[in-house]
PDB file of C-alpha atoms in Angstrom:
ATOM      1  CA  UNK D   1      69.813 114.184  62.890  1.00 84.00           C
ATOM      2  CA  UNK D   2      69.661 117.220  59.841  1.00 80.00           C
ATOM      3  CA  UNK D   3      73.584 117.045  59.806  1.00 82.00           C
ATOM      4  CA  UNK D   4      73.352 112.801  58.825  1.00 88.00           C
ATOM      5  CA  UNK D   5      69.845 113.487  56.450  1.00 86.00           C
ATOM      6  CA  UNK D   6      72.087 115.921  54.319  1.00 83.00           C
ATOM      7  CA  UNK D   7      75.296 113.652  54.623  1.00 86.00           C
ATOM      8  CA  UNK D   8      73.295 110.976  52.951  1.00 88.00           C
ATOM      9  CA  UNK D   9      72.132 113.376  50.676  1.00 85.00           C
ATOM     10  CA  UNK D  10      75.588 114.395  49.396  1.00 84.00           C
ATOM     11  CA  UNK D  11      76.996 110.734  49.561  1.00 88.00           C
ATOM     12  CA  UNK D  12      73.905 109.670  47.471  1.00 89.00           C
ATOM     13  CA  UNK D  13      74.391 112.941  44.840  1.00 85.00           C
ATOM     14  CA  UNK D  14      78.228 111.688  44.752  1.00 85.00           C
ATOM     15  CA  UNK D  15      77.753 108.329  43.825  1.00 88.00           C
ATOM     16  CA  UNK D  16      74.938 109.065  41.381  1.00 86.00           C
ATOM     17  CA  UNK D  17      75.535 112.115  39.945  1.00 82.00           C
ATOM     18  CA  UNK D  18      79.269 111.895  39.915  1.00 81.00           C
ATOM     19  CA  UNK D  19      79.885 115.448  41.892  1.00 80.00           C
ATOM     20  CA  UNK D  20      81.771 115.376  44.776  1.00 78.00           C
ATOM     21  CA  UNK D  21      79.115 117.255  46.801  1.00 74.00           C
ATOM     22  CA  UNK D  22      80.481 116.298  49.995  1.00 74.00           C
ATOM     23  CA  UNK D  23      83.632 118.445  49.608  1.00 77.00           C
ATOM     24  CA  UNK D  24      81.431 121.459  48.456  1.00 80.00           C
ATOM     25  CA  UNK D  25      79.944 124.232  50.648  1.00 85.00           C
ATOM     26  CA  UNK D  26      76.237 124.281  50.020  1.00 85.00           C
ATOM     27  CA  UNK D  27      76.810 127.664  47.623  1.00 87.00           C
ATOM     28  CA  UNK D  28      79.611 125.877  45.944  1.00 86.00           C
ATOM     29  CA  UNK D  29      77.371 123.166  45.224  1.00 83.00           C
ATOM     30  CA  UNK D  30      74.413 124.506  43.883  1.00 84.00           C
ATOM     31  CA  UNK D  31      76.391 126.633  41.568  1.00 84.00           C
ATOM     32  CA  UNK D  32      77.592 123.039  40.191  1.00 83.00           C
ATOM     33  CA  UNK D  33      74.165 122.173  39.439  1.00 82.00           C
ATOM     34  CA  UNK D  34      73.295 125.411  38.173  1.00 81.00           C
ATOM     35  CA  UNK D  35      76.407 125.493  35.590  1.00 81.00           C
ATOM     36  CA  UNK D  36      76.594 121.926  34.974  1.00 78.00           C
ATOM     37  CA  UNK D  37      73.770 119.705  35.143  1.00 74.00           C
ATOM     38  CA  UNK D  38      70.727 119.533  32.138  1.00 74.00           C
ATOM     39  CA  UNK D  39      67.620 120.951  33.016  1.00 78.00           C
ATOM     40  CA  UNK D  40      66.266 117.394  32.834  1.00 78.00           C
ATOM     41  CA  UNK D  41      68.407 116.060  35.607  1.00 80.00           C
ATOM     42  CA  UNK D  42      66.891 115.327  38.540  1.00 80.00           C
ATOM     43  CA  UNK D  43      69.449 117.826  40.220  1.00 81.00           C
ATOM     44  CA  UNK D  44      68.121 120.254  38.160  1.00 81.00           C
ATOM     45  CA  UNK D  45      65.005 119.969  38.883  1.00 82.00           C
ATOM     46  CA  UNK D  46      65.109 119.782  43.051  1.00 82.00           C
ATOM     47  CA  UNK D  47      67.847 122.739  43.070  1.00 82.00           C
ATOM     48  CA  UNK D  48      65.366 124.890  44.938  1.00 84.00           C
ATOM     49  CA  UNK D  49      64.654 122.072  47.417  1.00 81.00           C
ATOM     50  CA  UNK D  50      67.716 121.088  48.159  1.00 84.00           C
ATOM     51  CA  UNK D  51      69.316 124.250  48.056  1.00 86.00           C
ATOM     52  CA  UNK D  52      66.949 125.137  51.135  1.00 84.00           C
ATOM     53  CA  UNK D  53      67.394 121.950  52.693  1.00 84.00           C
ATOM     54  CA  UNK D  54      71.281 122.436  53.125  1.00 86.00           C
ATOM     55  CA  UNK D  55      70.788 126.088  54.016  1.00 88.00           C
ATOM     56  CA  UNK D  56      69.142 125.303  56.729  1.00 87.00           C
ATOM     57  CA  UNK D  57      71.269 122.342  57.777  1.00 87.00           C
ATOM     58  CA  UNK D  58      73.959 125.272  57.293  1.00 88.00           C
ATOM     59  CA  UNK D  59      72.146 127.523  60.110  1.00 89.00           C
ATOM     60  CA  UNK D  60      72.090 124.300  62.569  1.00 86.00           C
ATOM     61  CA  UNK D  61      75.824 123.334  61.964  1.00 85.00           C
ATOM     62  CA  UNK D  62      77.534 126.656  61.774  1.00 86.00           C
ATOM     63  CA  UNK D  63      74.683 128.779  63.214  1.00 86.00           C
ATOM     64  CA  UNK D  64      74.053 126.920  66.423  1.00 84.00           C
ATOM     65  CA  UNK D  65      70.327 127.231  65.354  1.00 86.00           C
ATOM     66  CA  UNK D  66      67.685 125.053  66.987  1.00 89.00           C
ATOM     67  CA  UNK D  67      65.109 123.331  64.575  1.00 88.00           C
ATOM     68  CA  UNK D  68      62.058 122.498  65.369  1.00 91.00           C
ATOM     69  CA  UNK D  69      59.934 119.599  64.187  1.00 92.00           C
ATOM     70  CA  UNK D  70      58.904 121.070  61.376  1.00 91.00           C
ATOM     71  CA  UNK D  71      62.126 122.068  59.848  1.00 88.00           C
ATOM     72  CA  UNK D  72      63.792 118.667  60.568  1.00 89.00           C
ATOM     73  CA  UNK D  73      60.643 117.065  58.580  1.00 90.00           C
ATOM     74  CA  UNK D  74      60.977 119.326  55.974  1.00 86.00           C
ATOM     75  CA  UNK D  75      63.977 118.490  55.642  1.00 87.00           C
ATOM     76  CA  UNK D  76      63.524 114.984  55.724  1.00 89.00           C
ATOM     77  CA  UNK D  77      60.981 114.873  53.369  1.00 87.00           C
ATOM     78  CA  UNK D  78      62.989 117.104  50.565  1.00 85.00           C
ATOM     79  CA  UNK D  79      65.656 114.731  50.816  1.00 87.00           C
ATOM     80  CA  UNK D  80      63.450 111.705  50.791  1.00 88.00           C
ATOM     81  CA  UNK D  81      61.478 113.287  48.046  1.00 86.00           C
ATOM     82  CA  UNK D  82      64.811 114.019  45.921  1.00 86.00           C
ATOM     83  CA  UNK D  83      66.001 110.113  46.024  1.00 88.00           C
ATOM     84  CA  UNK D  84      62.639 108.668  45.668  1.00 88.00           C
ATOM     85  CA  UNK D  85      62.383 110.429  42.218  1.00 84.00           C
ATOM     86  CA  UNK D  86      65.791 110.416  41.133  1.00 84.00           C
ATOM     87  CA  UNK D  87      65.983 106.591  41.149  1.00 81.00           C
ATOM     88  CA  UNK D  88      62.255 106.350  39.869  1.00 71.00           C
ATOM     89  CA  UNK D  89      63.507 108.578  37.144  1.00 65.00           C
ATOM     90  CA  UNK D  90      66.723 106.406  36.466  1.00 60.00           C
ATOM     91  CA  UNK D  91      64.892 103.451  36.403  1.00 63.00           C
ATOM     92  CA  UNK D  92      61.935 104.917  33.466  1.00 58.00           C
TER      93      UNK D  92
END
């Protein structure tokens, strides 16, 4: 369930945001935001969040961890969180 939250996450960052997040590791791609997004942008802005968010997507992928509730809503809610302002911040 993390691993499709965060692919939704990068397909949505793609197509809005124009970087091909889903070809990035998650250190490859926050450097991306660090170097090349505004402090404005909305990626700019969340690049804690989502950093974490991926990290720990990361540790369930490649690290075979377990999450437990509260992880996957934490997760869930960052990412949730991220598009809900993006778009509200698109549409201002």
């Amino acid at each position: 369930y993390a691993e499709k939250i965060t692919d939704i996450l990068r397909i949505y960052i793609a197509n809005e945001f124009g970087i091909m997040a889903t070809r990035q590791t998650t250190h490859e791609f926050l450097h991306q935001i660090q170097a090349s997004q505004a402090e404005d942008s909305p990626l700019y802005a969340h690049r804690e969040h989502l950093g974490t968010c991926l990290e720990q997507v990361d540790l369930i992928k490649f690290a075979r961890f377990t999450p437990d509730q509260n992880t996957i809503t934490t997760i869930e809610s960052a990412v949730t969180s991220f598009i809900n302002e993006s778009r509200q911040k698109e549409e201002d």
